[in-house]
Amino acid sequence: MNSRTATFSVPARLLHWSMAIMVMSMLFIGIGMVATVSERHVWLVQLHKPLGIAILALVIVRLLVRWRHGTPALPADLPPWQRTAAHLSHWMLYALMLAMPLIGWTMLSAGGYPVTLYSGITLPDLVSPSATLYSALRFAHTWLALSLFAVILIHLTAALYHGLIRRDGVLASMTKGQKHP
């Protein structure tokens, strides 16, 4: 394992940006699902389930890429509290990207709803049907989705701070693969 590298690897950057699109899409699809009772609801659910499983698979791949290739060090002049916040927010993003699809899958299992992928493959239930468990997991799924959105906004704000105010190369290391000082 290489814990520190000069810049983010190409696979890390590709996974980051493709997952950013997927996760943001997933959050808005989820909002649309709970906000409509129209015929679009079924279509949104059919998008939401396989996209969640794809995100689950890709976050595992992403963690393996991170473990294998490492990440660039933060700028040496970054205050300790910002350094700590950066590390915590990244691990919160990973934890939420893992937890959300697992909780969603478990929630659907508890509700007796199948998780079917685009190819017609139905995933196994993770738990037996339980209205009580379904209700608790639905509540958790909703609040963790809101938490994920908040952490993404913090992450985006920090990226813009590094790119537009500090201009320290942190944002460029993820957008262009450039080394930062």
Coordinates of C-alpha atoms in Angstrom, one line a residue:
M1 CA 0.0 0.0 0.0
N2 CA 1.2 3.5 -0.9
S3 CA -0.4 5.9 1.6
R4 CA 1.0 9.1 0.1
T5 CA 1.4 9.8 -3.5
A6 CA 2.2 13.0 -5.5
T7 CA -1.3 13.2 -7.0
F8 CA -4.5 11.2 -7.3
S9 CA -4.3 8.2 -9.6
V10 CA -6.3 8.2 -12.9
P11 CA -8.6 5.4 -11.5
A12 CA -9.2 7.4 -8.3
R13 CA -10.1 10.5 -10.3
L14 CA -12.4 8.6 -12.7
L15 CA -14.1 6.9 -9.8
H16 CA -14.4 10.2 -7.9
W17 CA -16.1 12.1 -10.7
S18 CA -18.3 9.3 -12.0
M19 CA -19.5 8.5 -8.4
A20 CA -20.1 12.2 -7.8
I21 CA -22.5 12.2 -10.7
M22 CA -24.1 9.0 -9.6
V23 CA -24.5 10.0 -5.9
M24 CA -25.9 13.4 -6.7
S25 CA -28.3 11.8 -9.2
M26 CA -29.3 9.2 -6.6
L27 CA -30.1 11.9 -4.0
F28 CA -32.3 13.8 -6.5
I29 CA -34.0 10.6 -7.7
G30 CA -34.7 9.7 -4.0
I31 CA -36.2 13.1 -3.5
G32 CA -38.3 12.7 -6.6
M33 CA -39.4 9.2 -5.4
V34 CA -40.8 10.5 -2.1
A35 CA -42.3 13.6 -3.6
T36 CA -44.5 12.1 -6.3
V37 CA -47.4 9.7 -6.5
S38 CA -47.5 9.8 -10.3
E39 CA -46.5 7.1 -12.7
R40 CA -43.0 8.5 -12.5
H41 CA -42.7 7.0 -9.0
V42 CA -42.3 3.4 -10.4
W43 CA -39.8 4.6 -13.0
L44 CA -37.8 6.4 -10.3
V45 CA -37.8 3.3 -8.0
Q46 CA -36.6 1.2 -11.0
L47 CA -33.7 3.7 -11.4
H48 CA -32.9 4.0 -7.7
K49 CA -32.4 0.3 -6.8
P50 CA -29.8 -0.6 -9.4
L51 CA -28.0 2.7 -9.1
G52 CA -27.7 2.2 -5.4
I53 CA -26.2 -1.3 -5.9
A54 CA -23.8 0.2 -8.5
I55 CA -22.7 2.9 -6.0
L56 CA -22.1 0.2 -3.4
A57 CA -19.9 -1.8 -5.8
L58 CA -18.0 1.3 -6.9
V59 CA -17.3 2.6 -3.4
I60 CA -15.8 -0.8 -2.6
V61 CA -13.6 -0.5 -5.7
R62 CA -12.8 3.1 -4.8
L63 CA -11.6 2.1 -1.3
L64 CA -9.4 -0.6 -2.9
V65 CA -8.0 2.0 -5.3
R66 CA -7.4 4.4 -2.4
W67 CA -5.7 1.6 -0.4
R68 CA -3.5 0.6 -3.4
H69 CA -2.6 4.0 -4.8
G70 CA -2.8 6.2 -1.8
T71 CA -3.7 9.9 -1.7
P72 CA -1.6 13.1 -1.9
A73 CA -0.7 14.7 1.3
L74 CA -2.5 17.9 2.3
P75 CA -0.6 21.1 2.1
A76 CA 1.9 21.4 4.9
D77 CA 0.6 24.9 5.9
L78 CA -3.0 23.7 6.4
P79 CA -4.1 24.3 10.0
P80 CA -4.5 21.2 12.1
W81 CA -8.3 21.6 12.5
Q82 CA -8.7 21.8 8.7
R83 CA -6.5 18.7 8.2
T84 CA -8.6 16.8 10.8
A85 CA -11.9 18.1 9.2
A86 CA -10.7 17.0 5.7
H87 CA -9.8 13.5 6.9
L88 CA -13.1 13.1 8.9
S89 CA -15.2 14.4 6.0
H90 CA -13.6 12.0 3.5
W91 CA -14.2 9.0 5.8
M92 CA -17.8 10.2 6.5
L93 CA -18.4 10.3 2.7
Y94 CA -17.1 6.7 2.4
A95 CA -19.1 5.5 5.3
L96 CA -22.3 7.1 4.0
M97 CA -21.7 5.8 0.5
L98 CA -21.4 2.3 1.9
A99 CA -24.2 2.6 4.5
M100 CA -26.8 4.1 2.3
P101 CA -27.2 1.3 -0.3
L102 CA -26.8 -1.4 2.4
I103 CA -29.5 0.2 4.5
G104 CA -31.7 0.7 1.5
W105 CA -31.3 -2.9 0.4
T106 CA -32.0 -4.1 4.0
M107 CA -35.0 -1.7 4.2
L108 CA -36.5 -3.1 1.0
S109 CA -35.9 -6.7 2.3
A110 CA -37.6 -5.9 5.5
G111 CA -40.5 -4.4 3.5
G112 CA -40.8 -7.4 1.3
Y113 CA -39.8 -5.5 -1.8
P114 CA -37.3 -7.2 -4.2
V115 CA -34.1 -5.4 -5.3
T116 CA -34.0 -6.1 -9.0
L117 CA -31.2 -4.9 -11.2
Y118 CA -31.5 -3.8 -14.8
S119 CA -30.6 -7.2 -16.1
G120 CA -33.5 -8.8 -14.3
I121 CA -31.3 -10.2 -11.6
T122 CA -33.0 -10.1 -8.2
L123 CA -30.7 -9.8 -5.2
P124 CA -31.3 -12.0 -2.1
D125 CA -33.1 -10.5 0.9
L126 CA -30.8 -9.5 3.6
V127 CA -33.4 -9.8 6.4
S128 CA -36.9 -11.4 6.9
P129 CA -39.9 -9.1 6.4
S130 CA -40.6 -6.9 9.4
A131 CA -42.7 -3.7 9.4
T132 CA -40.9 -2.4 12.5
L133 CA -37.5 -2.9 11.0
Y134 CA -38.7 -1.4 7.6
S135 CA -39.9 1.7 9.4
A136 CA -36.7 2.2 11.4
L137 CA -34.5 1.6 8.3
R138 CA -36.6 4.0 6.2
F139 CA -36.2 6.7 8.8
A140 CA -32.4 6.0 8.9
H141 CA -32.2 6.0 5.1
T142 CA -33.9 9.3 4.9
W143 CA -31.7 11.0 7.6
L144 CA -28.5 9.5 6.3
A145 CA -29.4 10.8 2.8
L146 CA -29.8 14.3 4.2
S147 CA -26.5 13.8 6.1
L148 CA -24.8 12.7 2.9
F149 CA -26.1 15.7 1.0
A150 CA -24.8 18.0 3.8
V151 CA -21.3 16.4 3.8
I152 CA -21.2 16.7 0.0
L153 CA -22.0 20.4 0.3
I154 CA -19.2 20.8 2.9
H155 CA -16.8 18.8 0.6
L156 CA -17.7 21.0 -2.4
T157 CA -17.3 24.1 -0.3
A158 CA -13.8 23.0 0.9
A159 CA -12.8 22.1 -2.7
L160 CA -13.8 25.5 -3.9
Y161 CA -12.0 27.1 -0.9
H162 CA -8.8 25.2 -2.0
G163 CA -9.3 26.0 -5.7
L164 CA -10.4 29.6 -5.6
I165 CA -9.1 31.1 -2.3
R166 CA -6.0 29.1 -1.2
R167 CA -5.1 28.1 -4.7
D168 CA -2.9 25.4 -3.2
G169 CA -3.4 22.7 -5.9
V170 CA -5.6 20.5 -3.8
L171 CA -8.6 20.9 -6.3
A172 CA -6.3 20.6 -9.3
S173 CA -4.9 17.3 -8.0
M174 CA -8.4 15.8 -8.3
T175 CA -9.5 17.7 -11.5
K176 CA -6.3 17.6 -13.5
G177 CA -4.1 15.2 -11.7
Q178 CA -1.6 18.0 -11.0
K179 CA 0.8 17.8 -8.1
H180 CA 0.2 20.4 -5.4
P181 CA 3.0 22.1 -3.5

